[in-house]
Coordinates of C-alpha atoms in Angstrom, one line a residue:
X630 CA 21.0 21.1 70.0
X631 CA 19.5 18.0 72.0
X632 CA 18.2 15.6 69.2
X633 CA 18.3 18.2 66.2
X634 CA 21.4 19.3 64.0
X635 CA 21.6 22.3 61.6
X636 CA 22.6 21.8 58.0
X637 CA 22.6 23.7 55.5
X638 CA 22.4 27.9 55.7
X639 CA 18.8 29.1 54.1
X640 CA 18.7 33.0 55.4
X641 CA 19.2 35.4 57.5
X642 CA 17.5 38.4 59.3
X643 CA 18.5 41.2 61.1
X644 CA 18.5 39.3 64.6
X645 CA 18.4 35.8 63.4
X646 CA 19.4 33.1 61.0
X647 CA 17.8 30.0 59.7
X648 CA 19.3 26.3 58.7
X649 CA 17.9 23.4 57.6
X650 CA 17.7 20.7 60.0
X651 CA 16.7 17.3 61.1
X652 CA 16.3 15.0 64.5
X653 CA 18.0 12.2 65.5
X654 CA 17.4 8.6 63.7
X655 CA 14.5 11.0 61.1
X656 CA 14.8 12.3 57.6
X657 CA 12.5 15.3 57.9
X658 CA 13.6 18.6 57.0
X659 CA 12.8 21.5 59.1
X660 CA 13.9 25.1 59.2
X661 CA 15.4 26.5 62.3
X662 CA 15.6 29.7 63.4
X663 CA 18.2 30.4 65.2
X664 CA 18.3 33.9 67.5
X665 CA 21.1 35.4 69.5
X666 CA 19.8 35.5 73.2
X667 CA 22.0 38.8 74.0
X668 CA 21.0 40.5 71.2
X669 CA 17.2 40.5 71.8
X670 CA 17.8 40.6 75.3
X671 CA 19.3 44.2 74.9
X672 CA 16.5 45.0 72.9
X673 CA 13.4 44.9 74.7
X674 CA 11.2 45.0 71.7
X675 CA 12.7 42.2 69.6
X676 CA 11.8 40.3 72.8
X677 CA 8.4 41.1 72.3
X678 CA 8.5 39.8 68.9
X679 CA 9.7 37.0 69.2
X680 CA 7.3 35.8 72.1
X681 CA 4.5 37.6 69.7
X682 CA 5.5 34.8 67.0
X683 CA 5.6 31.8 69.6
X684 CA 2.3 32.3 71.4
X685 CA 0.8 33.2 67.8
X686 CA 2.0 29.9 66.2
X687 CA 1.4 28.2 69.6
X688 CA -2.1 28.8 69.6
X689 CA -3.0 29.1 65.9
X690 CA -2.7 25.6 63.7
X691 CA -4.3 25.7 59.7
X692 CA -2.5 24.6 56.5
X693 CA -1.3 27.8 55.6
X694 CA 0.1 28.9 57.9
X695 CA 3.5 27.9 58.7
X696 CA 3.7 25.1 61.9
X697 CA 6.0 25.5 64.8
X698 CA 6.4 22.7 66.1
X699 CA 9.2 23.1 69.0
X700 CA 11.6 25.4 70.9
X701 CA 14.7 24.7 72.3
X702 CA 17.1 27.3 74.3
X703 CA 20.8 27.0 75.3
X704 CA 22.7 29.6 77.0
X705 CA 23.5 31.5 74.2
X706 CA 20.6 31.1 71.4
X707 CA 16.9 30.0 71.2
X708 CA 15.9 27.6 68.5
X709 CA 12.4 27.6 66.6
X710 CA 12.3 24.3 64.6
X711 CA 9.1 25.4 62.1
X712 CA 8.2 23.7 59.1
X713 CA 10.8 23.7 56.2
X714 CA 8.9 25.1 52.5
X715 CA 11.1 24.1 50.1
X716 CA 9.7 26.1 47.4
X717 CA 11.0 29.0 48.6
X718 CA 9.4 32.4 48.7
X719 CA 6.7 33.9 46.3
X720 CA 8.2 36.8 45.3
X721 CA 11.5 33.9 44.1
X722 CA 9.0 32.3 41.8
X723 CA 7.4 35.5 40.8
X724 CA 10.7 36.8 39.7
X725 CA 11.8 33.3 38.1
X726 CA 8.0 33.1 36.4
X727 CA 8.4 36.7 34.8
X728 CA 12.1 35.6 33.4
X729 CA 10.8 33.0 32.1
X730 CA 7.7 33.9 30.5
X731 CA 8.3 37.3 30.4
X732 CA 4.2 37.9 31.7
X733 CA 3.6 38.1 35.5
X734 CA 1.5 35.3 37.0
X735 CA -2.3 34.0 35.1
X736 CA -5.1 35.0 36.2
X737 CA -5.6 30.9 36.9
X738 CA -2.7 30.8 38.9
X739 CA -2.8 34.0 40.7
X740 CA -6.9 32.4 41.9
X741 CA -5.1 29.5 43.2
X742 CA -2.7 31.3 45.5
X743 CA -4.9 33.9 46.8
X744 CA -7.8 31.0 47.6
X745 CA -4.8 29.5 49.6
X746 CA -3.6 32.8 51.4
X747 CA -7.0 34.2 51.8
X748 CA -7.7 31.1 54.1
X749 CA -5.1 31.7 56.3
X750 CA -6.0 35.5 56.6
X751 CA -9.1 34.4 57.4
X752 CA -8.2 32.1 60.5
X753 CA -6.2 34.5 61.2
X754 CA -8.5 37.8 61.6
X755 CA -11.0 35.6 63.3
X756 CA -8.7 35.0 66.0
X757 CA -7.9 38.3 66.0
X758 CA -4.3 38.3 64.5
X759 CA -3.8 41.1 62.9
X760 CA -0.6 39.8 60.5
X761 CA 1.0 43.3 59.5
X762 CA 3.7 42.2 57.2
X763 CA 2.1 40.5 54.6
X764 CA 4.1 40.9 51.0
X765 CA 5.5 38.7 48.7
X766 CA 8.3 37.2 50.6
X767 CA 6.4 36.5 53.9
X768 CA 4.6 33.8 51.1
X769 CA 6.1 30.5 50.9
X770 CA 5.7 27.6 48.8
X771 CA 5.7 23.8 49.7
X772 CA 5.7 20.7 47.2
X773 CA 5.5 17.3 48.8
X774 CA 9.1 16.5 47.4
X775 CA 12.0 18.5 46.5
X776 CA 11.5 16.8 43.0
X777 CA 8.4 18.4 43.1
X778 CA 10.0 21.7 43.9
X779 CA 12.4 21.4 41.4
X780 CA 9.4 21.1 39.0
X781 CA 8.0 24.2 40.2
X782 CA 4.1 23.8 38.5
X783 CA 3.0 26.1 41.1
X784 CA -0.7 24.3 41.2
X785 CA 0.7 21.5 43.2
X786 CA 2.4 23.6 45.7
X787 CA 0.8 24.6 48.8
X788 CA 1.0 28.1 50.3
X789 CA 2.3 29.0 53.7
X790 CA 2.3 32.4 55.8
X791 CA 5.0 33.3 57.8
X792 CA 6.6 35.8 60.0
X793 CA 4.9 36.9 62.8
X794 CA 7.0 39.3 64.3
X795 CA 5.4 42.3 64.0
X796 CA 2.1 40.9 64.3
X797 CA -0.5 41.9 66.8
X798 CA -3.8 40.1 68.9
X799 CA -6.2 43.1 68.2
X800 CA -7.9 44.6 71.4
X801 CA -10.7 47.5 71.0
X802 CA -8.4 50.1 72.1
X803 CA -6.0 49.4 69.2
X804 CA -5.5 52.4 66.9
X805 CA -3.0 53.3 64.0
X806 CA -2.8 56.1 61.7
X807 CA -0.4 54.5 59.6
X808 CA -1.9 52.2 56.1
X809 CA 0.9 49.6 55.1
X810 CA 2.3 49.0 51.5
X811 CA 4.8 45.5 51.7
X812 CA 5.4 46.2 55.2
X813 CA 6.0 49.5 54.9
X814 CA 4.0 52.8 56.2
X815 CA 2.7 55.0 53.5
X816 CA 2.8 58.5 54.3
X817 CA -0.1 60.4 53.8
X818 CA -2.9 57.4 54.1
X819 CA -4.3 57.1 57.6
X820 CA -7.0 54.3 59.2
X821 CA -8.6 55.7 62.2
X822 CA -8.2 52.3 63.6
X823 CA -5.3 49.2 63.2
X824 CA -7.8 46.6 62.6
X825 CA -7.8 43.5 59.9
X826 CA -8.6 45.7 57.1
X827 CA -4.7 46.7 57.2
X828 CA -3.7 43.1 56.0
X829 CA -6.6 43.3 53.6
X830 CA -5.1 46.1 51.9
X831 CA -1.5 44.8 51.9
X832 CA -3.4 41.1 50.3
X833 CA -4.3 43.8 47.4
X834 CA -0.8 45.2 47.0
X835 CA 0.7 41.4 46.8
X836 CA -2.6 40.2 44.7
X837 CA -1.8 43.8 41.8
X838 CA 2.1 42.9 42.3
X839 CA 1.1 38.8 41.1
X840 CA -1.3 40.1 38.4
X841 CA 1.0 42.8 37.0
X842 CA 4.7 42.1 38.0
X843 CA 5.1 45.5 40.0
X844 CA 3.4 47.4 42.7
X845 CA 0.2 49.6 42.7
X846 CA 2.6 52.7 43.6
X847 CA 5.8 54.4 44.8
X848 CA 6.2 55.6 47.8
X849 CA 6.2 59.4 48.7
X850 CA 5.9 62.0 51.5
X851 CA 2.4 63.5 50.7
X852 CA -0.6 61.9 48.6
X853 CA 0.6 64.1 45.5
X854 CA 3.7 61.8 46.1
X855 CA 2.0 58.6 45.3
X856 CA 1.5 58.0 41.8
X857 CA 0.2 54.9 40.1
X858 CA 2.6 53.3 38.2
X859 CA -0.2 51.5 35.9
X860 CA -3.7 51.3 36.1
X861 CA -5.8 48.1 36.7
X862 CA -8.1 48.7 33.7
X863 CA -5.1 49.4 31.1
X864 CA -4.1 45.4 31.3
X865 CA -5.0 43.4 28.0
X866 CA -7.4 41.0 28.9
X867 CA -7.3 41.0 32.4
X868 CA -10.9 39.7 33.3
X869 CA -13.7 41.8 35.4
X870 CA -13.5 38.9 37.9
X871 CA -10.0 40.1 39.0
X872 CA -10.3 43.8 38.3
X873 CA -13.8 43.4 40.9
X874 CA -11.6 41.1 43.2
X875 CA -8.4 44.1 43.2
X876 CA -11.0 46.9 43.8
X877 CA -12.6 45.4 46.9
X878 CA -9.2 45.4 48.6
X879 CA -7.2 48.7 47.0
X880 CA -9.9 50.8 48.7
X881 CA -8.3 54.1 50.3
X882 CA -11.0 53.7 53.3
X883 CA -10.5 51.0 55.0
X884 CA -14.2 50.6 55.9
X885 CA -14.8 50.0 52.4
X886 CA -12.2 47.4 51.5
X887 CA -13.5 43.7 51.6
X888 CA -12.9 40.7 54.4
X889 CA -11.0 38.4 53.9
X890 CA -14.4 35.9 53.8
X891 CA -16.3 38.3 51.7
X892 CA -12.9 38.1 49.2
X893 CA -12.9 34.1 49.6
X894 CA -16.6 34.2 48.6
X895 CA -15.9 36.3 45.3
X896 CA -16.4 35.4 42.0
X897 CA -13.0 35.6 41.0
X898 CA -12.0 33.2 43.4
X899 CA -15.1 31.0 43.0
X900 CA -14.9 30.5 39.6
X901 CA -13.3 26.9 39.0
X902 CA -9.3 26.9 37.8
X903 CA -9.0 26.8 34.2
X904 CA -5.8 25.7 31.9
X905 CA -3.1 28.4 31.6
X906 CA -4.8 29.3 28.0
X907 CA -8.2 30.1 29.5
X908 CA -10.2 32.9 26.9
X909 CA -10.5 36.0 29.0
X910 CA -11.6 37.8 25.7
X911 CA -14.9 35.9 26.3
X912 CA -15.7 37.2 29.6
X913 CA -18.3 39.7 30.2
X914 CA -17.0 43.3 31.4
X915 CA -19.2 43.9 34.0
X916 CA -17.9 46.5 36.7
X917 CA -15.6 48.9 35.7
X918 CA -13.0 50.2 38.2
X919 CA -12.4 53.6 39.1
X920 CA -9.2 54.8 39.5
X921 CA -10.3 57.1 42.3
X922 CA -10.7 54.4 44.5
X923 CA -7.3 52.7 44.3
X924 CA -4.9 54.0 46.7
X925 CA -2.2 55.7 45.2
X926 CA -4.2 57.8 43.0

């Protein structure tokens, strides 16, 4: 297309597929997304997304958050040539880590992912972008060199966000009654309003998912549905710090669930990276969580 060829196959989406690829006479990689023009122009609304995603990335630019840096049309398909991460997704190297280690993610390493993500939330909600899908594999990971990658010491990886299809520029009128779990709707929890506080709660499903190797709770038709499927204080030596950090964003109201600055600014974040064998037996127990308050209970 023009001055950029598609290589090698990476995925593929219910209206779209994605390559690496390169330009003319360079040997950067980017990924490529290439859409069927008939298909989304016989669906009105997958239209809409994709101009949603393009006038997002157009007019939002921070490290974590995945660059778009052109798009190309021909007759039959539109192009987005985005950034390539070739780390591949987090919930890949969440599922790897746990085969490996058998033990979900450290506290140490879980801190440096979330300072990473919560950064781009937070650009993100003060331009008023309200993300909607955030989950594991709208998380990806980029090393500065595929040997790098192949490495895979997640501390010297940096995190993108991606996939902005479904996201939304929040006006005053905006209302939902649906709360999202993974990009899902939960039935039974309502928000009187669709405001930022959605993603925060979704950030808490991803950040218990990290910390524990599943999620908070299944799904169900009514709140009686929704069980937990573990409890936040029940795992050995996870620290206050993090139990403190979960509550603020697995609140059933949303009025009550953290920002994503207020979250940045915690103490669980704060608190400097440590080596993978840091003591949590040594740290003080200061605010206990109640169960109560996590949704799913």
């Amino acid at each position: 297309i023009d001055d950029i060829s598609l290589f090698d196959f990476i995925d593929s989406g219910c209206f779209s597929e994605a390559f690496k690829s390169k330009k003319r006479g360079s040997d950067k990689i980017y990924a490529t997304k290439k859409i069927e023009l008939d298909f989304i122009n016989k669906n009105p609304y997958l239209k809409e997304y994709i101009q949603n995603e393009i006038s997002i990335l157009n007019g939002i630019k921070h490290p974590n958050i995945v660059k778009l840096y052109e798009v190309k049309k021909t007759p039959k398909y539109m192009y987005l040539i985005m950034e390539y991460c070739n780390g591949g997704s987090l919930y890949k190297n969440l599922t790897e880590y746990i085969e490996k280690n058998e033990k979900p993610f450290t506290e140490d390493i879980v801190k440096f992912l979330m300072k990473q993500i919560l950064a781009g939330v937070e650009c993100l909600h003060k331009n008023k972008v309200i993300h909607c899908d955030l989950k594991l594999d709208n998380i990806l990971l980029k090393y500065t060199s595929d040997s790098e990658a192949n490495i895979s010491n997640i501390f010297r990886s940096q995190v993108k966000i991606i996939d902005f299809n479904i996201s939304v520029i929040q006006k005053k009128s905006d209302k939902s009654d649906q709360i999202y779990n993974n990009g899902k709707s939960i039935k039974g929890y309502k928000d009187p309003k669709y405001d930022e506080k959605k993603d925060i709660m979704a950030l808490g499903v991803l950040c218990y998912q990290m910390l524990y190797g599943k999620k908070p709770f299944e799904y169900g038709n009514n709140n009686k549905e929704i069980k937990n499927k573990d409890k936040i204080k029940n795992r050995p030596h996870l620290s206050s710090e993090a139990k403190s950090f979960l509550y603020g964003m697995l609140q059933k109201d949303s009025n009550k669930r953290s920002s994503a600055t207020e979250l940045l600014n915690h103490a669980f974040i704060k608190n400097n990276v440590n080596n993978e064998n840091l003591n949590y037996m040594n740290i003080i127990q200061d605010r206990p969580i109640n169960s109560k308050d996590i949704i799913g209970k």
